[in-house]
XYZ file of C-alpha atoms in Angstrom:
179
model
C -9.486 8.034 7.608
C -10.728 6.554 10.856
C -7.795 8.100 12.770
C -5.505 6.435 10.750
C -3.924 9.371 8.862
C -2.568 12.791 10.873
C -1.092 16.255 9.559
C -1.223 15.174 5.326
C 0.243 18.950 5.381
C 3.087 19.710 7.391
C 3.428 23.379 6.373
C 1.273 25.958 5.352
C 3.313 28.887 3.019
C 2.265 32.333 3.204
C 1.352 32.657 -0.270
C -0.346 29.193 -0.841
C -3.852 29.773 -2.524
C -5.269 26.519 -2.483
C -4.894 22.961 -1.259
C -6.908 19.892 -2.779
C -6.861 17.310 -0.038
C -7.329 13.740 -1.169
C -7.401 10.880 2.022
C -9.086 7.479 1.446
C -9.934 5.105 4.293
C -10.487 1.034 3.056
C -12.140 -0.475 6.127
C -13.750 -4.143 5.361
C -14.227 -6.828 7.646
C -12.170 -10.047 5.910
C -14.889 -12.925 4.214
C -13.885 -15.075 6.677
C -12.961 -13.411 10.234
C -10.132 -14.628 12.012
C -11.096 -16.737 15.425
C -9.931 -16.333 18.044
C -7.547 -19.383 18.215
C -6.051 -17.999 14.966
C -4.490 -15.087 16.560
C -1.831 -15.822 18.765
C 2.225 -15.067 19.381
C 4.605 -16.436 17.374
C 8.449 -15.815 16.259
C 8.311 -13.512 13.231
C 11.834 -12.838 10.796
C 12.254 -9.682 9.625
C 13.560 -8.684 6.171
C 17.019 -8.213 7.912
C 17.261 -11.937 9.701
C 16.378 -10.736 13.337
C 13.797 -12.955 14.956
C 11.156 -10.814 16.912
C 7.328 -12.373 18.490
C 4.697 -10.751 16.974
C 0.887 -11.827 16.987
C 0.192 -13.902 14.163
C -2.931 -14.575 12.267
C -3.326 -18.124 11.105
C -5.025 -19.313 8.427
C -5.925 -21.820 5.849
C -5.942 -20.521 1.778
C -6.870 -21.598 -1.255
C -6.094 -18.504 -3.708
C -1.472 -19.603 -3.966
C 0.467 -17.280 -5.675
C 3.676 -18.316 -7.541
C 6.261 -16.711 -9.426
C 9.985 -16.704 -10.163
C 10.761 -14.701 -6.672
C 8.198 -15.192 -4.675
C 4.812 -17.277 -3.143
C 1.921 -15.882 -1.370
C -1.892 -16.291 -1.337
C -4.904 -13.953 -1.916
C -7.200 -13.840 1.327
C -10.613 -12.224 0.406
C -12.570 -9.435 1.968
C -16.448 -9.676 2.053
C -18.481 -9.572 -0.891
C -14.832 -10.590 -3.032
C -14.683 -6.822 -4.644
C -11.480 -6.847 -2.700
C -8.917 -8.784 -1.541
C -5.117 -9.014 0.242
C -2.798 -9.922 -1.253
C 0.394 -11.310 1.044
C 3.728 -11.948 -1.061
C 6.983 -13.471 0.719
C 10.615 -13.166 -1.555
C 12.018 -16.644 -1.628
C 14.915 -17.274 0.535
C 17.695 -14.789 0.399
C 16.052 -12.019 -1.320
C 15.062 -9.187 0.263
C 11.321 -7.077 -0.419
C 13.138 -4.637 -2.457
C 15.360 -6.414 -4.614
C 11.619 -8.695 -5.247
C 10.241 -4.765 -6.071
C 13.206 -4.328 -8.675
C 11.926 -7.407 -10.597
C 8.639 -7.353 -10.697
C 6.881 -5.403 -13.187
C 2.953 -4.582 -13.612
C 2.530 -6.766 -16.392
C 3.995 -9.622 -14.297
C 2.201 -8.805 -11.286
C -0.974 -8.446 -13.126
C -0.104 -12.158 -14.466
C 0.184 -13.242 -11.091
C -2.663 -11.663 -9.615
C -5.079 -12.565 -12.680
C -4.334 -16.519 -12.099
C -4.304 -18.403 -8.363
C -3.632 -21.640 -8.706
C -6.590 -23.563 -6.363
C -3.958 -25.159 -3.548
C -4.798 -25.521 0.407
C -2.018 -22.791 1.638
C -1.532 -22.877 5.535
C -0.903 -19.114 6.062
C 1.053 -17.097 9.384
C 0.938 -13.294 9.016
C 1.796 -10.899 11.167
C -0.375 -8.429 12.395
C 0.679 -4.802 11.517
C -0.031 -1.596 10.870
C 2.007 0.786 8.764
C 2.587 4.128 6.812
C 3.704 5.947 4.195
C 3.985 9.149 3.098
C 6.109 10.928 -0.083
C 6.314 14.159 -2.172
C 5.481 12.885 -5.826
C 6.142 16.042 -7.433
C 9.760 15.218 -9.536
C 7.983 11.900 -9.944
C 4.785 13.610 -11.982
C 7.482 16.189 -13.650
C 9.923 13.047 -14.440
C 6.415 11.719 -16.224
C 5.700 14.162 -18.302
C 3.417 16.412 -16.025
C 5.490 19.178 -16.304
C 3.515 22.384 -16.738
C 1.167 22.278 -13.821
C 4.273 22.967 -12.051
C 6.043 25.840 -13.967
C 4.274 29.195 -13.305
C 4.559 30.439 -16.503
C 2.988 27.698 -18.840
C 0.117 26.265 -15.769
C -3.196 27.130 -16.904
C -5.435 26.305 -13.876
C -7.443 29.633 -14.992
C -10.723 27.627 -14.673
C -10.670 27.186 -11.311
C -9.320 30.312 -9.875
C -7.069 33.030 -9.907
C -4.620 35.333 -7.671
C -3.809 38.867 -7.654
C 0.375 37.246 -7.080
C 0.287 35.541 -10.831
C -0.775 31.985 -12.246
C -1.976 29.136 -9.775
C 0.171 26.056 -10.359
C 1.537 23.095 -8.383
C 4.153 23.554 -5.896
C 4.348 20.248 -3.897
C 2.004 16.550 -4.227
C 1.538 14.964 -0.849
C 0.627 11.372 -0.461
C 0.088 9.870 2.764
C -1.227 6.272 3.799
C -1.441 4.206 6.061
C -2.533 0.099 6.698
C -3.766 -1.766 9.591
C -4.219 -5.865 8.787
C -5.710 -7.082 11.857
C-alpha cells in the first residue's frame, strides 16, 4: 500500500489458523496535474463551522454534479478508467445527515449523468483513514454461517486438529491521500 496502510491486524490469538489479508493501493497521477500556482493556502470550513488554512488545490471542471443535497464535480484520473468524485452538502447539512439520504440508486443517478458546466473548484488537500470490523455487518446480511463453528464448512481449504475453521473477525482498513 505504498506506506499508506500499518498493522491491518492488531492481535494475533493463540488459536488463530489462518488469516487472508486483502490491502489495495490506487495510486494514479490526475489527467490533468495540478500546477504549481494551483496549490496554495487558503481558509478551509470544517463540517463543524471552525475556519482552519489548509493548502488548497484549485481548479477549473467541467464534469458538475447536482442533486437535492448536494453539488460537486468529477475530476478525472489518466486514461478516464477512474475518477474523483468531490461532493459538498448544501448549506446547513452536515456529511452525515447527506449519507442518511442518499441511496445507491441515487448516487448511481448522479454519478451516471454530469451536466457539461465550467465549475471553479477549491479542495483541500488531505489524507485520511479508515478502518472497521464488518463482521455483525456480514452476519446482519445474511452471511451467517461462516461465522458459527458448527454450520462453517471451509473444509476445502483446510482443517485443524481444535474443530471447524470459520470466521472470527473481518478487518477493513484504508486509507486516502488527494494531493
Amino acid at each position: 500500500t505504498n506506506d499508506m496502510i500499518h498493522n491491518i491486524l492488531d492481535q494475533i490469538p493463540e488459536y488463530a489458523v489462518m488469516y487472508l489479508v486483502n490491502a489495495l493501493a490506487f495510486d494514479a497521477a490526475w489527467e490533468t496535474p495540478y500546477e504549481e500556482h494551483q496549490v496554495r493556502k487558503k481558509s478551509f470550513t470544517c463540517a463543524d463551522a471552525t475556519e482552519t488554512e489548509v493548502t488548497m488545490l484549485s481548479s477549473e471542471e467541467s464534469a458538475y454534479l447536482e442533486d437535492d443535497w448536494a453539488t460537486g464535480f468529477i475530476r478525472y484520473y489518466k486514461g478516464r478508467d477512474y475518477a474523483f468524485v468531490a461532493l459538498l452538502p448544501k448549506e446547513g447539512m452536515t456529511p452525515a445527515q447527506y449519507l442518511e439520504k442518499v441511496s445507491g440508486e441515487s448516487l448511481h443517478g448522479l454519478l451516471s449523468a454530469p451536466e457539461d458546466i465550467k465549475v471553479f473548484a477549491n479542495m483541500p488537500k488531505f489524507e485520511m483513514g479508515y478502518s472497521v470490523e464488518l463482521s455483525e455487518v456480514l452476519q446482519s446480511l445474511g452471511m451467517t454461517d461462516a461465522f458459527d463453528g458448527e454450520r462453517a464448512d471451509f473444509s476445502g481449504i483446510g482443517t485443524s486438529e481444535d474443530g471447524a475453521l470459520y470466521i472470527s473477525r473481518v478487518l477493513h482498513k484504508t486509507a486516502i491521500a488527494v494531493t
